[in-house]
mmCIF file of C-alpha atoms and ligand atoms in Angstrom:
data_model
loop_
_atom_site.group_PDB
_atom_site.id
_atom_site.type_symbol
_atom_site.label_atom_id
_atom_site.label_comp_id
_atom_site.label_asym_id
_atom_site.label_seq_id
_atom_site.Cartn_x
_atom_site.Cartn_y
_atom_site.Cartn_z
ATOM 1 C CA UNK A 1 164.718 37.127 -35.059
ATOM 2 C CA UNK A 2 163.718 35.365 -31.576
ATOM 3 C CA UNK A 3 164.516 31.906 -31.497
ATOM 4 C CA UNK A 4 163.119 29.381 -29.297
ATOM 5 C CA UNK A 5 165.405 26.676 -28.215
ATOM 6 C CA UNK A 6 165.714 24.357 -25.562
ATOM 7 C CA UNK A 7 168.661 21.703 -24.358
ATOM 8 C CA UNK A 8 166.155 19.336 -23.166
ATOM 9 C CA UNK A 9 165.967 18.220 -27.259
ATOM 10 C CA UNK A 10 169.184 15.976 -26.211
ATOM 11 C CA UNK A 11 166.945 13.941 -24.291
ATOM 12 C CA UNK A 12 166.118 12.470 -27.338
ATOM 13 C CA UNK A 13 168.409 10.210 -28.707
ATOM 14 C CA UNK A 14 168.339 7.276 -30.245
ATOM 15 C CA UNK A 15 171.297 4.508 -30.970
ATOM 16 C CA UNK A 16 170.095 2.987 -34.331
ATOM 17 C CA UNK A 17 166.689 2.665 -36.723
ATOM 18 C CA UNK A 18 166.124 0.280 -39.072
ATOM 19 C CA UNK A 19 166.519 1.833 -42.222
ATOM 20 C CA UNK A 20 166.580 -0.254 -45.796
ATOM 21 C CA UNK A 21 167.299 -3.561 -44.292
ATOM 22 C CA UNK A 22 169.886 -2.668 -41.657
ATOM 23 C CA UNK A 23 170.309 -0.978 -38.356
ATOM 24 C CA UNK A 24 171.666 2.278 -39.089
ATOM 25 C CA UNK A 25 173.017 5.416 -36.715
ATOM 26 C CA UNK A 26 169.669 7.564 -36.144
ATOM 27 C CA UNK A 27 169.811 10.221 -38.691
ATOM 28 C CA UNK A 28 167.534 12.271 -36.444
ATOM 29 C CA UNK A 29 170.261 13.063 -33.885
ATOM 30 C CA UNK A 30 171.062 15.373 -30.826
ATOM 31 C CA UNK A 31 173.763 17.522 -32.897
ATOM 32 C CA UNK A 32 171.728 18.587 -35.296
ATOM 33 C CA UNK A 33 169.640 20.841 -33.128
ATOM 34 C CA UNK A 34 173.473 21.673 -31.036
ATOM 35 C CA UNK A 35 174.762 22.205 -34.460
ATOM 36 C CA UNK A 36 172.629 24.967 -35.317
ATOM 37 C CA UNK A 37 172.766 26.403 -32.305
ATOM 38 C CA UNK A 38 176.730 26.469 -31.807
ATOM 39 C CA UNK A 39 176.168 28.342 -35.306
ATOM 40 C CA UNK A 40 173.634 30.640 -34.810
ATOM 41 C CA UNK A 41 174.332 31.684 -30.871
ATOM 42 C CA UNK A 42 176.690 34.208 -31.482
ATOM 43 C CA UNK A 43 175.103 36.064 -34.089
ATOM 44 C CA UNK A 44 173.583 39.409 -33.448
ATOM 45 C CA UNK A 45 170.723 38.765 -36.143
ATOM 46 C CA UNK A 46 169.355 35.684 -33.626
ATOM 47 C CA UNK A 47 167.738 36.457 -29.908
ATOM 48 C CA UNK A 48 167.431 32.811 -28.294
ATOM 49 C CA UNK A 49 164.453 32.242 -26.208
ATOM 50 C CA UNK A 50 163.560 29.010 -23.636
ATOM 51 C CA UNK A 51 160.361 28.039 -24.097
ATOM 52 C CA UNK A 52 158.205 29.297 -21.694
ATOM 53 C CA UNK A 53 154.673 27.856 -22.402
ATOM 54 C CA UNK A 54 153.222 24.442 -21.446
ATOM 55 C CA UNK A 55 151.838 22.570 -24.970
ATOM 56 C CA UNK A 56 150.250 19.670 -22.302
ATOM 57 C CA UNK A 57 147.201 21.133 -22.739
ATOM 58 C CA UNK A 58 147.196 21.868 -26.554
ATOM 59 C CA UNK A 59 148.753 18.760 -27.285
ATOM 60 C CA UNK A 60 145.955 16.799 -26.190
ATOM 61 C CA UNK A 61 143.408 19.334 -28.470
ATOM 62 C CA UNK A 62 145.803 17.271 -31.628
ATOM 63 C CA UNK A 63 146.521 14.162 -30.006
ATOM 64 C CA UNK A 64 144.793 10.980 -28.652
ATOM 65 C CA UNK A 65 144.455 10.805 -24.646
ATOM 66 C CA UNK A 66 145.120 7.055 -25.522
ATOM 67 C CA UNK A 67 148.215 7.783 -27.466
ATOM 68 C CA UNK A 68 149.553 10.922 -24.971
ATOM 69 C CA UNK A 69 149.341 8.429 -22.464
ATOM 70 C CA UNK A 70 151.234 5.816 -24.107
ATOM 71 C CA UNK A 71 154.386 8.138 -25.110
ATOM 72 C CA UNK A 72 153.901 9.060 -21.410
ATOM 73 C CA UNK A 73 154.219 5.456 -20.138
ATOM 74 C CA UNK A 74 156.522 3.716 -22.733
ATOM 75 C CA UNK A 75 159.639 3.979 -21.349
ATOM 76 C CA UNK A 76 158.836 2.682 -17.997
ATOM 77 C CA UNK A 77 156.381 -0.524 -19.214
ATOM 78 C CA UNK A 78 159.225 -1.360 -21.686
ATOM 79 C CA UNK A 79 161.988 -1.198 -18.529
ATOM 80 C CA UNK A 80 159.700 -3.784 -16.708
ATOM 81 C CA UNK A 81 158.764 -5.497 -19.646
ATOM 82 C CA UNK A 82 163.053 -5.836 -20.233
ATOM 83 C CA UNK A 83 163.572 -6.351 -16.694
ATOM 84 C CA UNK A 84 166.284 -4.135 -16.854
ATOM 85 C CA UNK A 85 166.663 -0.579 -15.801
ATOM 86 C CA UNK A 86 169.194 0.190 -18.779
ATOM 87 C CA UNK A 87 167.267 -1.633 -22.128
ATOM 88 C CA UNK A 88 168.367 -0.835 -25.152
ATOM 89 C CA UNK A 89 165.634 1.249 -27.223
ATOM 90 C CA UNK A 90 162.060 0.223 -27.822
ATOM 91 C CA UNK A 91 160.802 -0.872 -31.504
ATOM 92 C CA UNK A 92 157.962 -1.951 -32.253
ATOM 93 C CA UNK A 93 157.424 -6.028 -33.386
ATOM 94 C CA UNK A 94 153.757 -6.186 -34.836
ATOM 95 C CA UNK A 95 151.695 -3.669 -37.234
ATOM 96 C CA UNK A 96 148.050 -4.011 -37.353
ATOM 97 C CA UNK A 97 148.140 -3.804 -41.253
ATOM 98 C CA UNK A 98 144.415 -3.244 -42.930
ATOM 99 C CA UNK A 99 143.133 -5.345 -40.294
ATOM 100 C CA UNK A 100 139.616 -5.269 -38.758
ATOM 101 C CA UNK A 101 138.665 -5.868 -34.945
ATOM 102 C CA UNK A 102 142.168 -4.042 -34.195
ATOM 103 C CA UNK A 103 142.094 -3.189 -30.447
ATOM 104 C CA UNK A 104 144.869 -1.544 -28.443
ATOM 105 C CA UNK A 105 146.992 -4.622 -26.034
ATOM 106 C CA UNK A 106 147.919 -4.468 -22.880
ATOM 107 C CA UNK A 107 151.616 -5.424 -23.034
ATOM 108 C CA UNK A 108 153.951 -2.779 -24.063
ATOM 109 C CA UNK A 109 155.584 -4.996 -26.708
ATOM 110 C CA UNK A 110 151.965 -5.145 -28.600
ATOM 111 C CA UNK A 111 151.539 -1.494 -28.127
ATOM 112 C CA UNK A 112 154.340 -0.099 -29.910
ATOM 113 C CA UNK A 113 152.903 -1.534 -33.130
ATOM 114 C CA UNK A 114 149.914 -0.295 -32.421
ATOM 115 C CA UNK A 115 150.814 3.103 -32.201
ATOM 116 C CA UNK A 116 154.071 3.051 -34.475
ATOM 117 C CA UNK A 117 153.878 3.869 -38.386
ATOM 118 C CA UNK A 118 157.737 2.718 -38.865
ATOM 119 C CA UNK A 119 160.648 1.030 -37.527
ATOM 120 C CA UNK A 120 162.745 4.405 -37.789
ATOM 121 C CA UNK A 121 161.877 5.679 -34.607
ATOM 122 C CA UNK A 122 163.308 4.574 -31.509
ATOM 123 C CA UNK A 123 161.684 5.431 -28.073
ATOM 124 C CA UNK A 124 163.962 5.828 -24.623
ATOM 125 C CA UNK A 125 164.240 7.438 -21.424
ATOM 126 C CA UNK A 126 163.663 11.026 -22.562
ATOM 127 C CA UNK A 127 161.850 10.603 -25.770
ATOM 128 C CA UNK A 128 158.352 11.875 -23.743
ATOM 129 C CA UNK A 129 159.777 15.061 -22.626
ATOM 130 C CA UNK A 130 162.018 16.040 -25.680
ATOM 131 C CA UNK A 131 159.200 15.384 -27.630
ATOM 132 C CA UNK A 132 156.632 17.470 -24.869
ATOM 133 C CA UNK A 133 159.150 20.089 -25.125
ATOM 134 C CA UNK A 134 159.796 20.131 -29.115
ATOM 135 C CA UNK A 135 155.986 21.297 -28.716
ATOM 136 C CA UNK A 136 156.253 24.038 -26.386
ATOM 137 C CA UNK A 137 159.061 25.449 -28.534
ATOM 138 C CA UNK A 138 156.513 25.664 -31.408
ATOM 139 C CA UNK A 139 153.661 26.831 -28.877
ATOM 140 C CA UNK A 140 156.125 29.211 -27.375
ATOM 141 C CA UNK A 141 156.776 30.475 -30.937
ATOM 142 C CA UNK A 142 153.319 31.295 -31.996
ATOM 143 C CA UNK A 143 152.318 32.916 -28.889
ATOM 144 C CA UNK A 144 155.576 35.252 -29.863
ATOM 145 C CA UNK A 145 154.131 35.287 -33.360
ATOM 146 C CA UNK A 146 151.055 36.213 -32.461
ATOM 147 C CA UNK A 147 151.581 39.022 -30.163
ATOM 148 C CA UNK A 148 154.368 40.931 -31.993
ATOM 149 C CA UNK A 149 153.231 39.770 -35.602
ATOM 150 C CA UNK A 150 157.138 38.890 -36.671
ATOM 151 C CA UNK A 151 158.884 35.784 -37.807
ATOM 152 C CA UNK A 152 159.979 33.579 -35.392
ATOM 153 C CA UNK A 153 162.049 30.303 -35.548
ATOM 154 C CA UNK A 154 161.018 27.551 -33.390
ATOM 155 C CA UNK A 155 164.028 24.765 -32.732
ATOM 156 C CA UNK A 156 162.342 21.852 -32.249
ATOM 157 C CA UNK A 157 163.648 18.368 -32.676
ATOM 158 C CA UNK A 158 162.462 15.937 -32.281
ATOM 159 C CA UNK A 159 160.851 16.565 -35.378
ATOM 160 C CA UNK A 160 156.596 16.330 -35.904
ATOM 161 C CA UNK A 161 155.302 16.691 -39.245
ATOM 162 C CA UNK A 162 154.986 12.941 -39.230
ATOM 163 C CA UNK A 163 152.962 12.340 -36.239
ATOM 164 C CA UNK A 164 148.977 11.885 -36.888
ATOM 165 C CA UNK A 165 146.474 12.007 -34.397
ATOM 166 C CA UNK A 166 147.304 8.846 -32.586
ATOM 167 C CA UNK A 167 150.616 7.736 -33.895
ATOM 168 C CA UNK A 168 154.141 7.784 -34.014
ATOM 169 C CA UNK A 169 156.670 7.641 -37.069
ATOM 170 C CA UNK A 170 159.667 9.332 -39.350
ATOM 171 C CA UNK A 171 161.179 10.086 -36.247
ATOM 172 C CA UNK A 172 158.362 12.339 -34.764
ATOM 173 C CA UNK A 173 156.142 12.040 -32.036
ATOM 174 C CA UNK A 174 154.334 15.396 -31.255
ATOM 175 C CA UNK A 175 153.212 16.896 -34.310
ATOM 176 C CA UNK A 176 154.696 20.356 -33.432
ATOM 177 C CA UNK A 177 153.178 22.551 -36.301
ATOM 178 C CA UNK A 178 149.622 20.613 -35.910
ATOM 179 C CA UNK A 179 149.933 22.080 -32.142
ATOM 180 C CA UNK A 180 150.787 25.652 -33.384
ATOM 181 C CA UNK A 181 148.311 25.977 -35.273
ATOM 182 C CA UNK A 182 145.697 24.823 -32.854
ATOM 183 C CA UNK A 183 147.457 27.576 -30.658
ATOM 184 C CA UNK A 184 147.499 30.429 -33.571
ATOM 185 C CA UNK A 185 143.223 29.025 -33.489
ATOM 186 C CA UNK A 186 142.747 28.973 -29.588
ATOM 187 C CA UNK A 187 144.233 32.897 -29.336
ATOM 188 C CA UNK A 188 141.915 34.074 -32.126
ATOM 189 C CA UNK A 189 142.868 32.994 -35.397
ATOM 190 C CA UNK A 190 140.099 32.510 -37.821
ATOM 191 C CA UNK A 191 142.304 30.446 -40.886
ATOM 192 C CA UNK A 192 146.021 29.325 -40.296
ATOM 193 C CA UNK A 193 147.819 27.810 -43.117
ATOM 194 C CA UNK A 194 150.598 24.955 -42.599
ATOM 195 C CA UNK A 195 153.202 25.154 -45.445
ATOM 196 C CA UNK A 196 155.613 22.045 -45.599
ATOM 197 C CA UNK A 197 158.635 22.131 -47.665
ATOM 198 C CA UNK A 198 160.388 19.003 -46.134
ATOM 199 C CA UNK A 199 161.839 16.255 -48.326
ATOM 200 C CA UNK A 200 158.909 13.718 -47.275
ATOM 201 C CA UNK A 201 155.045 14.462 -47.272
ATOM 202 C CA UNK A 202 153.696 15.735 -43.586
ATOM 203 C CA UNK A 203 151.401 13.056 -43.670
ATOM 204 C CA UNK A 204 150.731 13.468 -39.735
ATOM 205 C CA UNK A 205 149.364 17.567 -40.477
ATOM 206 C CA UNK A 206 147.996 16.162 -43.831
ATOM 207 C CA UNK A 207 145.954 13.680 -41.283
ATOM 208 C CA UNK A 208 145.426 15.674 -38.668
ATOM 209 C CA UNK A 209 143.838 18.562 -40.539
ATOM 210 C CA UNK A 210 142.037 16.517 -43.381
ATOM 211 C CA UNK A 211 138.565 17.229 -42.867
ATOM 212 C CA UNK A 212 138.920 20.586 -41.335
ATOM 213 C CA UNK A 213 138.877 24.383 -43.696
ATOM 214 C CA UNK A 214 140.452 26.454 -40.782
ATOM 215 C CA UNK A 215 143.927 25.026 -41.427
ATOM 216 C CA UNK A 216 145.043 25.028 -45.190
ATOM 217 C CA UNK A 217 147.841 22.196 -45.240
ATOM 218 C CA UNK A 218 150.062 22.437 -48.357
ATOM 219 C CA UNK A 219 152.785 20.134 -48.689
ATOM 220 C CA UNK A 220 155.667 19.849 -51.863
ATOM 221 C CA UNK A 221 158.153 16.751 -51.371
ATOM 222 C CA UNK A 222 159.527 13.987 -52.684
ATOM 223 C CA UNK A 223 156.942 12.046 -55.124
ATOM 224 C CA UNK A 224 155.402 9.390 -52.666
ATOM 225 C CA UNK A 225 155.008 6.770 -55.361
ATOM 226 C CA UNK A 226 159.012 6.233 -54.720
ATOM 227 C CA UNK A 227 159.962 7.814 -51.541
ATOM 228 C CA UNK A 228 159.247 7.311 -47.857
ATOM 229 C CA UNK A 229 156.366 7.553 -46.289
ATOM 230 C CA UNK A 230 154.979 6.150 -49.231
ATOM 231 C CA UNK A 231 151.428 6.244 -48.206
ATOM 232 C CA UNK A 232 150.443 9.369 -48.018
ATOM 233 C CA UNK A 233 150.973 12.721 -50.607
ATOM 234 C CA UNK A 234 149.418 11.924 -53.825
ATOM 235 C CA UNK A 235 147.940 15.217 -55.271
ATOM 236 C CA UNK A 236 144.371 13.341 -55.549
ATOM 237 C CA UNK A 237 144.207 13.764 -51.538
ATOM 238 C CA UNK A 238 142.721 17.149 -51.625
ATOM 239 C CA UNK A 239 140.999 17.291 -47.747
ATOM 240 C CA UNK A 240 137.373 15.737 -47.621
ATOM 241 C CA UNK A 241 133.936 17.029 -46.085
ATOM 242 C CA UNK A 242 134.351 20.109 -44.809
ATOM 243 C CA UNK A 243 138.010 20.062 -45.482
ATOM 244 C CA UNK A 244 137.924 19.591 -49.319
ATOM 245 C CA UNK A 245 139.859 21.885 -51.357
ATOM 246 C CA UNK A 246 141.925 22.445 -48.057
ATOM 247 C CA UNK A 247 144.475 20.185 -48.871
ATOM 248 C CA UNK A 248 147.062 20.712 -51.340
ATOM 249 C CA UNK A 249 149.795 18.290 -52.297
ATOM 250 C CA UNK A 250 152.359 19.440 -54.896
ATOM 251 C CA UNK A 251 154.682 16.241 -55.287
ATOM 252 C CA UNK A 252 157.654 16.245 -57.506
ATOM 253 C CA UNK A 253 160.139 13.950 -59.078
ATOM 254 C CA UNK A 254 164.018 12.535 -57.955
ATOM 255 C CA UNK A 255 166.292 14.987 -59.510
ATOM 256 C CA UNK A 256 163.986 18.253 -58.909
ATOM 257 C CA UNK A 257 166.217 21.566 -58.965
ATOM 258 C CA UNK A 258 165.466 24.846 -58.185
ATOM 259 C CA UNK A 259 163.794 26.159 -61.168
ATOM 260 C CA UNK A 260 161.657 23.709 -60.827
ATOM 261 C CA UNK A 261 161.607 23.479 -57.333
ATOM 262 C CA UNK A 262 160.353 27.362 -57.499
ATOM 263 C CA UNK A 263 157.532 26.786 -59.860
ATOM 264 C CA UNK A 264 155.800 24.566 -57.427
ATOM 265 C CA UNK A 265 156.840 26.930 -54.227
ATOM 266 C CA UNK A 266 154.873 29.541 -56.788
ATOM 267 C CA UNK A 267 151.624 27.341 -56.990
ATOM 268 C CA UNK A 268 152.001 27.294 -53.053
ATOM 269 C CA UNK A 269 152.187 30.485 -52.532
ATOM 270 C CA UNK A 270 149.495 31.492 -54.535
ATOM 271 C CA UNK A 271 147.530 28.767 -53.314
ATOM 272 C CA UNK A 272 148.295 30.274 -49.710
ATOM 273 C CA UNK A 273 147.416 34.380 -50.684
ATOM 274 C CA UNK A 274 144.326 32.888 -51.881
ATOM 275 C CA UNK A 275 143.303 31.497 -48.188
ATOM 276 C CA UNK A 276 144.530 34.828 -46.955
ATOM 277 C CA UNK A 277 145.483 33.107 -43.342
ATOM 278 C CA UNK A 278 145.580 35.416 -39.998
ATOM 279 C CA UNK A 279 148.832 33.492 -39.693
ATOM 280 C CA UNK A 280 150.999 30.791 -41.900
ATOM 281 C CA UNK A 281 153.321 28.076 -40.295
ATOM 282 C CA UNK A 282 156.385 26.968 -41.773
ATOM 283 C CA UNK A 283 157.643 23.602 -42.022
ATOM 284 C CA UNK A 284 160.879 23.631 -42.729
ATOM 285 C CA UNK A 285 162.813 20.817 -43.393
ATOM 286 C CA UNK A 286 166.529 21.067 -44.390
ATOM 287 C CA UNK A 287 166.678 17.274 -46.235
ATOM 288 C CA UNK A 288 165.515 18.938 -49.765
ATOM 289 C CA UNK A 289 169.390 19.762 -49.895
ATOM 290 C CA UNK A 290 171.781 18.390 -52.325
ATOM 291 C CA UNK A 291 173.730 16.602 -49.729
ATOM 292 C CA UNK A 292 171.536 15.491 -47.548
ATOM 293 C CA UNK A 293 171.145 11.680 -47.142
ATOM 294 C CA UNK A 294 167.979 10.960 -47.608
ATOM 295 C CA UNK A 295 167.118 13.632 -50.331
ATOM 296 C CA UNK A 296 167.231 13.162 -54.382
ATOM 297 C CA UNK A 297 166.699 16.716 -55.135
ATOM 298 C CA UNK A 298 168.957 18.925 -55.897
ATOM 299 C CA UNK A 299 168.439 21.924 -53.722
ATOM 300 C CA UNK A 300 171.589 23.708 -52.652
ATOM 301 C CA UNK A 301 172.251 26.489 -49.626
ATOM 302 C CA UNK A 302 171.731 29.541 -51.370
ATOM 303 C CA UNK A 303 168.326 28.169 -52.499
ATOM 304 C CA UNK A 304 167.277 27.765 -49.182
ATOM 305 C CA UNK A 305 167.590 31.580 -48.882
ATOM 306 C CA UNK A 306 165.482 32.098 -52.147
ATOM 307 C CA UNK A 307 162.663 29.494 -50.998
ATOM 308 C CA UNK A 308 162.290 31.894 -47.776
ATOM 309 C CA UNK A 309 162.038 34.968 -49.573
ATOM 310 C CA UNK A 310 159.065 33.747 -51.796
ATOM 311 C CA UNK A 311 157.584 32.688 -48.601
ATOM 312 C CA UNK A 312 158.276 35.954 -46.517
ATOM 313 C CA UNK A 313 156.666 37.763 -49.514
ATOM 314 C CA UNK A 314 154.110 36.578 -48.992
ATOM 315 C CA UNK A 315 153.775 38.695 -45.601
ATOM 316 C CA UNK A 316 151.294 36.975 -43.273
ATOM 317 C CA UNK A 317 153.044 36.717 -39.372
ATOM 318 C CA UNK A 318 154.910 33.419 -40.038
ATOM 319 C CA UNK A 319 156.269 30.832 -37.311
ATOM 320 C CA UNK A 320 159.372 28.533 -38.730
ATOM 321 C CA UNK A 321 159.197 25.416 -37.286
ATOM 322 C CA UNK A 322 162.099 22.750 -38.132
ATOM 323 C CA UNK A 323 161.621 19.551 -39.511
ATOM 324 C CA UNK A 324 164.256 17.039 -41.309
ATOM 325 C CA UNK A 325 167.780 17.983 -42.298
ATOM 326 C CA UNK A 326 170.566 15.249 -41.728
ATOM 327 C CA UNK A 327 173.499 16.476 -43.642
ATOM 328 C CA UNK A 328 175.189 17.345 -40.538
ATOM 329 C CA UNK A 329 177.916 19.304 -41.871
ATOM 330 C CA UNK A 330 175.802 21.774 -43.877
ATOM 331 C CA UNK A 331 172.979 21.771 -42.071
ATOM 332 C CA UNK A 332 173.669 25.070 -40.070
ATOM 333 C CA UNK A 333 174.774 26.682 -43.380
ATOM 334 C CA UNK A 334 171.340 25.851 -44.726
ATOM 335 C CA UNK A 335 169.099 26.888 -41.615
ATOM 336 C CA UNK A 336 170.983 30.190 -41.735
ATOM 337 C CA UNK A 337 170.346 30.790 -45.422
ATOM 338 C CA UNK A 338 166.733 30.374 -44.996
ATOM 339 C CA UNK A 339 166.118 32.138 -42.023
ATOM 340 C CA UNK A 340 168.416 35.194 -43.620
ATOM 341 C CA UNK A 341 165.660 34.948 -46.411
ATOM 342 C CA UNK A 342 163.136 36.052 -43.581
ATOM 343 C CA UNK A 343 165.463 38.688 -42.403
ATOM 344 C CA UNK A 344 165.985 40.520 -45.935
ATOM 345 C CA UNK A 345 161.930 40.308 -46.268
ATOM 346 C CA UNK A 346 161.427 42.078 -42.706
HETATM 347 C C1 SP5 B 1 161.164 14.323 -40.268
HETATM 348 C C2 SP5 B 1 161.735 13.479 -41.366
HETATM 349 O O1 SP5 B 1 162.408 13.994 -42.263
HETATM 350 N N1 SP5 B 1 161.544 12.143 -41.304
HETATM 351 C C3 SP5 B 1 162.040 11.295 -42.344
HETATM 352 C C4 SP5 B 1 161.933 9.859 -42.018
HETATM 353 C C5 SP5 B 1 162.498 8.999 -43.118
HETATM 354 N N2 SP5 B 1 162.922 7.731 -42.655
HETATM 355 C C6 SP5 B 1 163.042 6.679 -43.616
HETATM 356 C C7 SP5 B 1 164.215 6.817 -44.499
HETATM 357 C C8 SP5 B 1 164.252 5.701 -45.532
HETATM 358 C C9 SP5 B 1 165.273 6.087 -46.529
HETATM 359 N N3 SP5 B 1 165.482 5.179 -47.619
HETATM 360 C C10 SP5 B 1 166.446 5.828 -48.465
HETATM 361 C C11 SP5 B 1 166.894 4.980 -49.576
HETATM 362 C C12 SP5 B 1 168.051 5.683 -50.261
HETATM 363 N N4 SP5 B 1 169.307 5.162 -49.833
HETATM 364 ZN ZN1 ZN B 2 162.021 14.702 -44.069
#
């Protein structure tokens, strides 16, 4: 299986987030990315690829010029804002809650809020080009996927299922599956469908895709009534206009294990055969596991393996994208039990 990877991920990384009240070591970290590749590099199953396509381009068919230009810009505004050339990390100060009359600022300070969701993502020096290059991965990826038809594991962190059209959050900042999918659709693609099996709801592909029918966006995670991004993933949000029906949100509840973690992978996956996509993106995220952190189901490694193989039955050319994971110590372990589900399928 071809995986693309790229160093330039370590670019990326952040000294705290504000998590539950206190500043916290970023859970979305450099070694998780070096972790899985220390693991995987070796093995004969795994062909690792650089990414060798620009996503500039596509990137700004998912995201705001406005917003691309601010990720672009941030780091140096915030130096001169700081009057520094080594500031610590840049957090937003002021949301624009359910206001009206909301216009973007001029001051760098002011625009954080305006395009930050959380307080969980730090911005720095390299955020803009890990994050450009998270996307290529995934661009990289699909062009692989789509011109030799096999599975292929994209890399990327940071992370993107998070990221809406115009803004930031959950530790993502280029929505990395939205951007494959646009690229499965710009080479010929007539229906793509986005599967995301992280812990928390993709509410940036959710977003992105809401009123659209060529990209079927099917989430299961963590119920959002209790669990971040609280928002966003209630199974009443089923796409609107021209996108309703195209939106399927399967939450479930703290304590889920894998029988009944499977039946709603099953509803999924039917849902999914049903669309009959010319290709199907996978967004996996690790932090479903037992140990993980953040997670209150009760998924363990082997499962990982299982959830893959109901997916690769499924047979359409898939691209594996990653997404959360932050048990660091079994979070290689997992990655290589699900993509070993794709191998066994092949
Ligand atoms: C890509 C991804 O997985 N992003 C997740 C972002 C979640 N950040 C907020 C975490 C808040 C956790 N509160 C946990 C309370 C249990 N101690
Ligand atoms: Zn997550």
């Amino acid at each position: 299986m071809d995986i693309v990877y790229s160093p330039d991920h370590r670019l990326h990384n952040g000294r705290f987030e504000m998590k539950d009240g206190e500043f916290t070591p970023c859970h979305e970290c450099p070694d998780r990315a070096d972790r899985i590749f220390e693991a995987l590099k070796d093995n004969a199953d795994f062909n690792f690829l650089a990414p060798d396509a620009d996503a500039s381009a596509v990137i700004r068919q998912i995201h705001s010029p406005d917003y691309v230009a601010f990720l672009e810009t941030a780091w140096p505004k915030w130096m001169d804002f700081k009057g520094t050339s080594n500031p610590p990390d840049a957090f937003p100060l002021i949301f624009p809650n359910r206001s009206r009359n909301v216009h973007a600022p001029s001051s760098i300070d002011g625009l954080l809020g305006y395009y930050a969701l959380d307080t969980g993502s730090p911005i720095m020096s390299g955020t803009f080009d890990a994050a450009r290059t998270a996307a290529s991965c995934a661009l990289t990826g699909q062009r692989l996927v789509t011109t030799g038809g096999r599975t292929v594991f994209s890399l990327s962190r940071p992370p993107g299922h998070h990221a809406t059209h115009d803004a930031y959050g959950g530790y993502c900042f280029f929505n990395n599956a939205a951007i494959a999918a646009q690229g499965f659709l710009n080479d010929g693609a007539a229906r793509v469908a986005i599967l995301d099996v992280d812990y928390h709801h993709g509410n940036g592909t959710q977003d992105i895709f809401y009123e659209r029918s060529d990209v079927l966006v099917v989430n299961i995670h963590a119920d959002p009534s209790s669990e971040y991004p609280f928002f966003w993933g209630a199974r009443t949000e089923i796409g609107a206009g021209t996108g309703a029906g195209y939106n399927l949100n399967l939450p479930l509840p703290a304590g889920t294990d894998w029988p009944a973690y499977a039946e709603a992978l099953g509803q999924a996956c039917a849902a999914i055969r049903k669309y009959a996509p010319d290709a199907l993106i996978l967004s996996f995220g690790f932090d479903i596991f037992h140990g993980d952190p953040l997670s209150r189901f009760l998924i363990g490694t082997a499962d990982f393996r299982r959830i893959a193989g109901m997916i690769a039955a499924l047979k359409f050319p898939t691209l594996i994208i990653l997404e959360g994971g932050y048990a660091i110590d079994g979070l290689a372990d997992n990655v290589l039990s699900g993509l070993t589900g794709f191998l066994e399928t092949e």
